[in-house]
Amino acid sequence: MHRTTEQDDPMTQLYRSLDAADTDSVVSVILKLRGETCDIDCLYCYEKRKEAPGGARIDAGKVRRLTELFSGRPLAVELHGGEPLTAGRDHVAEVLRELAAQPSVVRVSMQTNGVLLDEQWLDLFDALYPALQIGISLDGDAAGNAWRVGYDGQPVYPRVAAALRILAERGRKAGVIAAVTPTVLGRAEAVLDHLAGFEAINAVSFVPCFDASIQNPTAAQGRRIPASRLLQRAAVGGPKGPAWAISPDQYAEFALAATARWISAGYFARLKLEPAVSTIRRLRGLDTGFCHFSNLKCDHVFTLYPDGRLGSCDELPWPQAQLTRLDQVSGQSEVVAAQRRLPLLNQGKALMERCTTCAYRSVCGGGCVATRWRHDQAGDQDAYCDYRMRMVDGIAALLAQPGHAGGAWCRRVRWRPRTPNSMHDVAAFLALWERPNAPRRLVRLNASTHGNINTVGLPGVHEAHDLDPAHPQWREAIEPGVRSLVDAITQDWRLVTYDSCQGHPYPGLDLPPAERRVGILPRDRTEYAQAAAALCRAVAAAATDLPASVQVTVGRAELTCETTKRTSPVLDLALRPAPGHGWPTYFDVVDAATRVVADALCSERPTAGEGCNCPPPQVTTPTGGEVLA
């Protein structure tokens, strides 16, 4: 499989520091046009929790100064808030004119709640910045938007839906950021269907409300407390955090259900879905602009407030995330120095050290530093990592078997890429399996003193011929310790194996021990889905009888065809040392463990319509406004 190039420093692959000499990588700048000032009062708003003074505006002069500060480096600018449209048409017009005049600004977007969006605003955008990308904050259907209310406590969903209809009438598209709260859990399909029903929406990003640590309501100014803040006070202080908070595992289940629906309904042809698209791109070895999956994280994201405060990502806690003030720095080198000094950024980088040894890092990309920081403060960073791995596993399953969504809920068959993992000609190899009477030439087989069978007879990973059961040297080419597993898969299950190894301890050699494994190359996606489910069932059945020092894993990976460069989804059954056990005890009992697994395989079959042993998620009905009662 072609993957993103591994760099010498594992941390650089996950988190690239800002380099003043690098003028090619894009820097993202979030302009808080009105600070935290907003015309509605969403109960979960993280910006208002900062309790920063509002009312001021970022003017065109500050925009110009910002582009000068970054010295020609490409800038992606997002007009944000609070609510950016509360700055007024004349003021926003000045900012857009300045952005349009700056050649270093490569992209401008605006994130708005949509309440004020009307024909006049769209006329202004068309005139001054036609390429402006519009993002709307909308948490799905009316029930999902229960937390998005005005200061009077009344829902704003009808006004936002009206704005989306205006966008459609004008032929404009918009992306939607949808917060995942308990109001949408268990009904991802219905929520995505609803959003896809808006003609204007061409992208949906589901973001989690991981707010379990929030215990205090947002402060209210003045003696008269708005109805929205009374609702918020009633929602905070619970034993699991505020009533709008969800857990990482709940978010993973929602994201997977949404991705499965996105595929089955064909929405992928016209609707970008996150985090699905970025996960798929990384599974395919491609880059993504989503910082949660990229190494351009907090050092490449800046937030500017109306009073001149310049800091890192707005999702980090403030004022800890503040770097400097716009009028106190003259160039990027000073910004870089401020980043190096900032304790919060250094803490965030340190939290990602654990990612350098994680098998998921090439896909996960380390996730969100701000979210990692919050989970670490709450003492549950493992929950964040578990959800990221769970999501990668499920989306890898959907990518390999898109017509069989049940694989996304399997918790035993996991994403375990192998590098290198290639074959000279995959199609020719599969074709030969179906032609047992075709002539087969004899090949060179040699055995090493450590039991390896390959062309050179040496220990370690070396070239070996790809044979099939009809080949006269088939039995001779399979290492004895793994034959019972190969037989169960090829004779009982009638599947194709592309690789096998009996496992080797390599005493006295500078080689890491090798595990016992068998690789399966399904003929098509249906066979893949059936094989994955059967492997899950077999592994579950074998688990109670295995020696304590051995665990059985099933991995999803991809096999690259050296001739066509195409990849094929494969499944790898492996016997590995169990956690807390070393290789010596593993090799003492691996033969006994193999007999248990072989018996479990012989008791199962890949069967149409039969799923794995893992339970699917439950589907619930919307609660509507009851959540605020």
Short mmCIF file of N, CA, C and O in Angstrom, two decimals, residues 6-100:
data_model
loop_
_atom_site.label_atom_id
_atom_site.label_comp_id
_atom_site.label_asym_id
_atom_site.label_seq_id
_atom_site.Cartn_x
_atom_site.Cartn_y
_atom_site.Cartn_z
N GLU A 6 7.21 8.12 5.81
CA GLU A 6 7.65 8.19 7.20
C GLU A 6 8.85 9.12 7.29
O GLU A 6 9.80 9.02 6.51
N GLN A 7 8.86 10.03 8.23
CA GLN A 7 9.97 10.93 8.40
C GLN A 7 10.86 10.41 9.52
O GLN A 7 10.48 9.57 10.32
N ASP A 8 12.09 10.95 9.57
CA ASP A 8 13.06 10.45 10.53
C ASP A 8 12.59 10.66 11.96
O ASP A 8 12.77 9.80 12.82
N ASP A 9 12.00 11.81 12.24
CA ASP A 9 11.52 12.12 13.57
C ASP A 9 10.04 11.79 13.66
O ASP A 9 9.22 12.43 12.99
N PRO A 10 9.65 10.78 14.46
CA PRO A 10 8.23 10.41 14.53
C PRO A 10 7.34 11.57 14.94
O PRO A 10 6.20 11.68 14.48
N MET A 11 7.84 12.47 15.80
CA MET A 11 7.02 13.59 16.22
C MET A 11 6.76 14.57 15.08
O MET A 11 5.70 15.19 15.00
N THR A 12 7.73 14.71 14.17
CA THR A 12 7.53 15.60 13.03
C THR A 12 6.42 15.10 12.13
O THR A 12 5.67 15.87 11.54
N GLN A 13 6.30 13.78 12.06
CA GLN A 13 5.21 13.19 11.27
C GLN A 13 3.86 13.54 11.87
O GLN A 13 2.86 13.65 11.16
N LEU A 14 3.82 13.72 13.18
CA LEU A 14 2.56 13.97 13.88
C LEU A 14 2.31 15.45 14.16
O LEU A 14 1.17 15.90 14.19
N TYR A 15 3.39 16.21 14.37
CA TYR A 15 3.23 17.60 14.79
C TYR A 15 4.43 18.39 14.25
O TYR A 15 5.54 18.25 14.73
N ARG A 16 4.18 19.18 13.21
CA ARG A 16 5.25 19.97 12.62
C ARG A 16 5.27 21.36 13.24
O ARG A 16 4.26 22.07 13.23
N SER A 17 6.40 21.74 13.76
CA SER A 17 6.54 23.06 14.34
C SER A 17 6.58 24.11 13.25
O SER A 17 6.99 23.85 12.12
N LEU A 18 6.15 25.32 13.58
CA LEU A 18 6.19 26.42 12.62
C LEU A 18 7.64 26.81 12.36
O LEU A 18 8.43 26.99 13.29
N ASP A 19 7.99 26.94 11.09
CA ASP A 19 9.34 27.32 10.68
C ASP A 19 9.23 28.61 9.88
O ASP A 19 8.59 28.65 8.82
N ALA A 20 9.86 29.68 10.39
CA ALA A 20 9.76 30.97 9.72
C ALA A 20 10.35 30.93 8.31
O ALA A 20 9.95 31.70 7.44
N ALA A 21 11.29 30.00 8.07
CA ALA A 21 11.91 29.90 6.76
C ALA A 21 11.04 29.14 5.76
O ALA A 21 11.29 29.20 4.55
N ASP A 22 10.06 28.42 6.27
CA ASP A 22 9.16 27.66 5.40
C ASP A 22 8.02 28.57 4.97
O ASP A 22 7.11 28.86 5.74
N THR A 23 8.05 29.01 3.73
CA THR A 23 7.02 29.92 3.26
C THR A 23 5.99 29.22 2.39
O THR A 23 5.16 29.88 1.76
N ASP A 24 6.03 27.88 2.35
CA ASP A 24 5.11 27.13 1.51
C ASP A 24 3.90 26.59 2.27
O ASP A 24 2.79 26.57 1.73
N SER A 25 4.11 26.12 3.50
CA SER A 25 3.00 25.52 4.24
C SER A 25 2.00 26.60 4.66
O SER A 25 2.37 27.69 5.09
N VAL A 26 0.73 26.26 4.54
CA VAL A 26 -0.34 27.21 4.82
C VAL A 26 -0.53 27.38 6.32
O VAL A 26 -0.45 26.43 7.10
N VAL A 27 -0.77 28.61 6.72
CA VAL A 27 -1.13 28.92 8.10
C VAL A 27 -2.61 29.28 8.14
O VAL A 27 -3.10 30.04 7.28
N SER A 28 -3.34 28.72 9.08
CA SER A 28 -4.76 29.04 9.25
C SER A 28 -4.92 30.11 10.32
O SER A 28 -4.32 30.00 11.40
N VAL A 29 -5.69 31.13 10.02
CA VAL A 29 -5.93 32.21 10.97
C VAL A 29 -7.42 32.37 11.17
O VAL A 29 -8.18 32.55 10.21
N ILE A 30 -7.84 32.27 12.42
CA ILE A 30 -9.25 32.45 12.79
C ILE A 30 -9.43 33.88 13.28
O ILE A 30 -8.82 34.28 14.28
N LEU A 31 -10.20 34.67 12.54
CA LEU A 31 -10.47 36.05 12.94
C LEU A 31 -11.76 36.10 13.73
O LEU A 31 -12.84 35.89 13.19
N LYS A 32 -11.63 36.37 15.03
CA LYS A 32 -12.82 36.53 15.88
C LYS A 32 -13.34 37.95 15.69
O LYS A 32 -13.07 38.84 16.51
N LEU A 33 -14.09 38.17 14.62
CA LEU A 33 -14.49 39.52 14.24
C LEU A 33 -15.14 40.30 15.38
O LEU A 33 -14.93 41.50 15.51
N ARG A 34 -15.95 39.61 16.18
CA ARG A 34 -16.60 40.27 17.33
C ARG A 34 -16.24 39.60 18.64
O ARG A 34 -17.00 39.71 19.62
N GLY A 35 -15.13 38.88 18.69
CA GLY A 35 -14.80 38.17 19.92
C GLY A 35 -15.86 37.12 20.21
O GLY A 35 -16.20 36.32 19.35
N GLU A 36 -16.40 37.15 21.42
CA GLU A 36 -17.43 36.17 21.78
C GLU A 36 -18.84 36.69 21.59
O GLU A 36 -19.82 36.01 21.89
N THR A 37 -18.98 37.90 21.05
CA THR A 37 -20.30 38.51 20.86
C THR A 37 -21.11 37.71 19.84
O THR A 37 -20.64 37.41 18.75
N CYS A 38 -22.35 37.39 20.20
CA CYS A 38 -23.19 36.58 19.33
C CYS A 38 -24.65 36.97 19.55
O CYS A 38 -25.03 37.40 20.65
N ASP A 39 -25.46 36.79 18.51
CA ASP A 39 -26.88 37.13 18.61
C ASP A 39 -27.74 35.97 19.08
O ASP A 39 -28.95 36.12 19.23
N ILE A 40 -27.14 34.79 19.30
CA ILE A 40 -27.86 33.68 19.94
C ILE A 40 -27.00 33.18 21.09
O ILE A 40 -25.87 33.64 21.29
N ASP A 41 -27.52 32.23 21.85
CA ASP A 41 -26.83 31.84 23.09
C ASP A 41 -26.83 30.32 23.25
O ASP A 41 -27.48 29.78 24.16
N CYS A 42 -26.13 29.63 22.36
CA CYS A 42 -26.06 28.17 22.43
C CYS A 42 -25.52 27.74 23.79
O CYS A 42 -24.51 28.27 24.27
N LEU A 43 -26.17 26.77 24.38
CA LEU A 43 -25.84 26.40 25.74
C LEU A 43 -24.44 25.82 25.87
O LEU A 43 -23.80 25.95 26.91
N TYR A 44 -23.93 25.18 24.80
CA TYR A 44 -22.61 24.54 24.90
C TYR A 44 -21.48 25.42 24.36
O TYR A 44 -20.35 24.96 24.20
N CYS A 45 -21.73 26.68 24.04
CA CYS A 45 -20.74 27.54 23.37
C CYS A 45 -19.44 27.62 24.15
O CYS A 45 -19.40 28.09 25.29
N TYR A 46 -18.35 27.17 23.51
CA TYR A 46 -17.04 27.21 24.18
C TYR A 46 -16.44 28.61 24.14
O TYR A 46 -15.64 28.97 25.01
N GLU A 47 -16.81 29.42 23.15
CA GLU A 47 -16.23 30.76 23.06
C GLU A 47 -16.72 31.63 24.22
O GLU A 47 -15.93 32.35 24.84
N LYS A 48 -18.00 31.53 24.55
CA LYS A 48 -18.52 32.36 25.65
C LYS A 48 -18.00 31.90 27.00
O LYS A 48 -17.99 32.67 27.96
N ARG A 49 -17.56 30.63 27.08
CA ARG A 49 -16.99 30.17 28.36
C ARG A 49 -15.67 30.87 28.67
O ARG A 49 -15.22 30.86 29.81
N LYS A 50 -15.05 31.46 27.64
CA LYS A 50 -13.80 32.20 27.88
C LYS A 50 -14.06 33.51 28.61
O LYS A 50 -13.13 34.08 29.19
N GLU A 51 -15.32 33.96 28.53
CA GLU A 51 -15.74 35.17 29.25
C GLU A 51 -14.81 36.34 28.97
O GLU A 51 -14.37 37.05 29.85
N ALA A 52 -14.49 36.50 27.69
CA ALA A 52 -13.66 37.62 27.25
C ALA A 52 -14.54 38.83 26.94
O ALA A 52 -15.69 38.67 26.54
N PRO A 53 -14.02 40.05 27.11
CA PRO A 53 -14.83 41.24 26.78
C PRO A 53 -15.24 41.23 25.33
O PRO A 53 -14.44 40.97 24.44
N GLY A 54 -16.51 41.48 25.07
CA GLY A 54 -17.01 41.51 23.69
C GLY A 54 -17.34 42.91 23.26
O GLY A 54 -17.12 43.89 23.98
N GLY A 55 -17.86 43.01 22.05
CA GLY A 55 -18.32 44.31 21.54
C GLY A 55 -17.40 44.94 20.53
O GLY A 55 -17.85 45.68 19.67
N ALA A 56 -16.08 44.71 20.62
CA ALA A 56 -15.14 45.32 19.68
C ALA A 56 -15.16 44.56 18.35
O ALA A 56 -15.77 43.50 18.23
N ARG A 57 -14.47 45.13 17.35
CA ARG A 57 -14.41 44.52 16.03
C ARG A 57 -12.96 44.47 15.54
O ARG A 57 -12.18 45.37 15.82
N ILE A 58 -12.64 43.42 14.79
CA ILE A 58 -11.36 43.39 14.07
C ILE A 58 -11.53 44.24 12.82
O ILE A 58 -12.47 44.03 12.03
N ASP A 59 -10.64 45.21 12.62
CA ASP A 59 -10.78 46.08 11.46
C ASP A 59 -9.81 45.69 10.35
O ASP A 59 -8.97 44.80 10.50
N ALA A 60 -9.93 46.36 9.21
CA ALA A 60 -9.11 46.05 8.04
C ALA A 60 -7.63 46.27 8.33
O ALA A 60 -6.77 45.58 7.77
N GLY A 61 -7.32 47.23 9.19
CA GLY A 61 -5.92 47.48 9.52
C GLY A 61 -5.26 46.28 10.20
O GLY A 61 -4.10 45.94 9.91
N LYS A 62 -5.98 45.65 11.09
CA LYS A 62 -5.43 44.46 11.76
C LYS A 62 -5.26 43.31 10.75
O LYS A 62 -4.31 42.53 10.85
N VAL A 63 -6.17 43.21 9.80
CA VAL A 63 -6.04 42.18 8.77
C VAL A 63 -4.77 42.42 7.95
O VAL A 63 -4.00 41.49 7.67
N ARG A 64 -4.54 43.67 7.57
CA ARG A 64 -3.34 44.01 6.81
C ARG A 64 -2.09 43.71 7.62
O ARG A 64 -1.10 43.16 7.11
N ARG A 65 -2.11 44.07 8.88
CA ARG A 65 -0.95 43.82 9.74
C ARG A 65 -0.69 42.32 9.88
O ARG A 65 0.47 41.88 9.93
N LEU A 66 -1.73 41.54 9.90
CA LEU A 66 -1.59 40.09 10.02
C LEU A 66 -0.87 39.51 8.82
O LEU A 66 0.03 38.67 8.95
N THR A 67 -1.23 39.94 7.62
CA THR A 67 -0.57 39.43 6.42
C THR A 67 0.88 39.87 6.37
O THR A 67 1.74 39.14 5.87
N GLU A 68 1.17 41.05 6.87
CA GLU A 68 2.56 41.52 6.92
C GLU A 68 3.37 40.67 7.91
O GLU A 68 4.53 40.35 7.65
N LEU A 69 2.73 40.29 9.00
CA LEU A 69 3.42 39.51 10.02
C LEU A 69 3.89 38.17 9.48
O LEU A 69 4.99 37.72 9.78
N PHE A 70 3.07 37.55 8.64
CA PHE A 70 3.42 36.22 8.13
C PHE A 70 4.16 36.27 6.79
O PHE A 70 4.32 35.24 6.13
N SER A 71 4.59 37.42 6.38
CA SER A 71 5.60 37.59 5.33
C SER A 71 5.38 36.77 4.07
O SER A 71 6.26 36.04 3.63
N GLY A 72 4.23 36.88 3.48
CA GLY A 72 4.00 36.22 2.21
C GLY A 72 3.63 34.77 2.28
O GLY A 72 3.35 34.14 1.26
N ARG A 73 3.66 34.18 3.46
CA ARG A 73 3.25 32.78 3.59
C ARG A 73 1.76 32.67 3.25
O ARG A 73 0.98 33.55 3.62
N PRO A 74 1.35 31.60 2.57
CA PRO A 74 -0.08 31.47 2.25
C PRO A 74 -0.94 31.38 3.51
O PRO A 74 -0.61 30.65 4.45
N LEU A 75 -2.03 32.13 3.51
CA LEU A 75 -2.92 32.19 4.67
C LEU A 75 -4.31 31.71 4.28
O LEU A 75 -4.86 32.10 3.26
N ALA A 76 -4.88 30.86 5.13
CA ALA A 76 -6.28 30.47 5.03
C ALA A 76 -7.00 31.17 6.19
O ALA A 76 -6.71 30.90 7.35
N VAL A 77 -7.91 32.06 5.86
CA VAL A 77 -8.54 32.92 6.87
C VAL A 77 -9.98 32.50 7.07
O VAL A 77 -10.73 32.28 6.10
N GLU A 78 -10.37 32.40 8.33
CA GLU A 78 -11.76 32.08 8.67
C GLU A 78 -12.35 33.20 9.51
O GLU A 78 -11.80 33.56 10.56
N LEU A 79 -13.44 33.77 9.05
CA LEU A 79 -14.16 34.80 9.80
C LEU A 79 -15.08 34.06 10.77
O LEU A 79 -15.94 33.27 10.37
N HIS A 80 -14.90 34.36 12.04
CA HIS A 80 -15.50 33.51 13.07
C HIS A 80 -16.04 34.39 14.18
O HIS A 80 -16.02 35.61 14.11
N GLY A 81 -16.52 33.76 15.22
CA GLY A 81 -17.04 34.48 16.38
C GLY A 81 -17.00 33.63 17.62
O GLY A 81 -16.19 32.71 17.69
N GLY A 82 -17.95 33.93 18.51
CA GLY A 82 -19.20 34.64 18.34
C GLY A 82 -19.80 34.50 16.95
O GLY A 82 -19.62 33.53 16.27
N GLU A 83 -20.51 35.54 16.57
CA GLU A 83 -21.17 35.58 15.26
C GLU A 83 -20.57 36.71 14.43
O GLU A 83 -20.74 37.90 14.76
N PRO A 84 -19.84 36.38 13.35
CA PRO A 84 -19.17 37.42 12.57
C PRO A 84 -20.12 38.43 11.93
O PRO A 84 -19.75 39.60 11.75
N LEU A 85 -21.34 38.02 11.57
CA LEU A 85 -22.26 38.94 10.90
C LEU A 85 -22.75 40.05 11.83
O LEU A 85 -23.27 41.06 11.35
N THR A 86 -22.57 39.90 13.15
CA THR A 86 -22.97 40.99 14.06
C THR A 86 -22.04 42.19 13.94
O THR A 86 -22.32 43.24 14.51
N ALA A 87 -20.94 42.03 13.21
CA ALA A 87 -20.04 43.17 12.99
C ALA A 87 -20.68 44.21 12.08
O ALA A 87 -20.24 45.36 12.03
N GLY A 88 -21.71 43.84 11.33
CA GLY A 88 -22.39 44.79 10.44
C GLY A 88 -21.84 44.74 9.02
O GLY A 88 -20.69 44.40 8.79
N ARG A 89 -22.69 45.13 8.07
CA ARG A 89 -22.33 45.00 6.66
C ARG A 89 -21.15 45.89 6.27
O ARG A 89 -20.24 45.46 5.56
N ASP A 90 -21.14 47.13 6.73
CA ASP A 90 -20.05 48.03 6.34
C ASP A 90 -18.72 47.52 6.85
O ASP A 90 -17.71 47.57 6.14
N HIS A 91 -18.72 47.04 8.09
CA HIS A 91 -17.47 46.59 8.68
C HIS A 91 -16.97 45.31 8.00
O HIS A 91 -15.79 45.17 7.67
N VAL A 92 -17.88 44.35 7.79
CA VAL A 92 -17.48 43.11 7.11
C VAL A 92 -17.01 43.42 5.70
O VAL A 92 -16.05 42.81 5.20
N ALA A 93 -17.64 44.39 5.05
CA ALA A 93 -17.22 44.76 3.70
C ALA A 93 -15.77 45.25 3.69
O ALA A 93 -14.99 44.90 2.79
N GLU A 94 -15.40 46.06 4.67
CA GLU A 94 -14.01 46.55 4.74
C GLU A 94 -13.04 45.38 4.91
O GLU A 94 -11.98 45.35 4.28
N VAL A 95 -13.39 44.45 5.75
CA VAL A 95 -12.51 43.29 5.98
C VAL A 95 -12.37 42.46 4.71
O VAL A 95 -11.28 42.04 4.33
N LEU A 96 -13.48 42.20 4.02
CA LEU A 96 -13.43 41.41 2.79
C LEU A 96 -12.62 42.11 1.72
O LEU A 96 -11.88 41.47 0.96
N ARG A 97 -12.74 43.44 1.60
CA ARG A 97 -11.95 44.16 0.62
C ARG A 97 -10.46 44.00 0.91
O ARG A 97 -9.65 43.81 -0.01
N GLU A 98 -10.11 44.09 2.16
CA GLU A 98 -8.69 43.95 2.53
C GLU A 98 -8.19 42.54 2.24
O GLU A 98 -7.09 42.35 1.72
N LEU A 99 -8.99 41.53 2.57
CA LEU A 99 -8.59 40.15 2.29
C LEU A 99 -8.44 39.91 0.79
O LEU A 99 -7.51 39.23 0.35
N ALA A 100 -9.34 40.49 0.00
CA ALA A 100 -9.27 40.31 -1.45
C ALA A 100 -8.04 40.98 -2.03
O ALA A 100 -7.53 40.55 -3.08
#
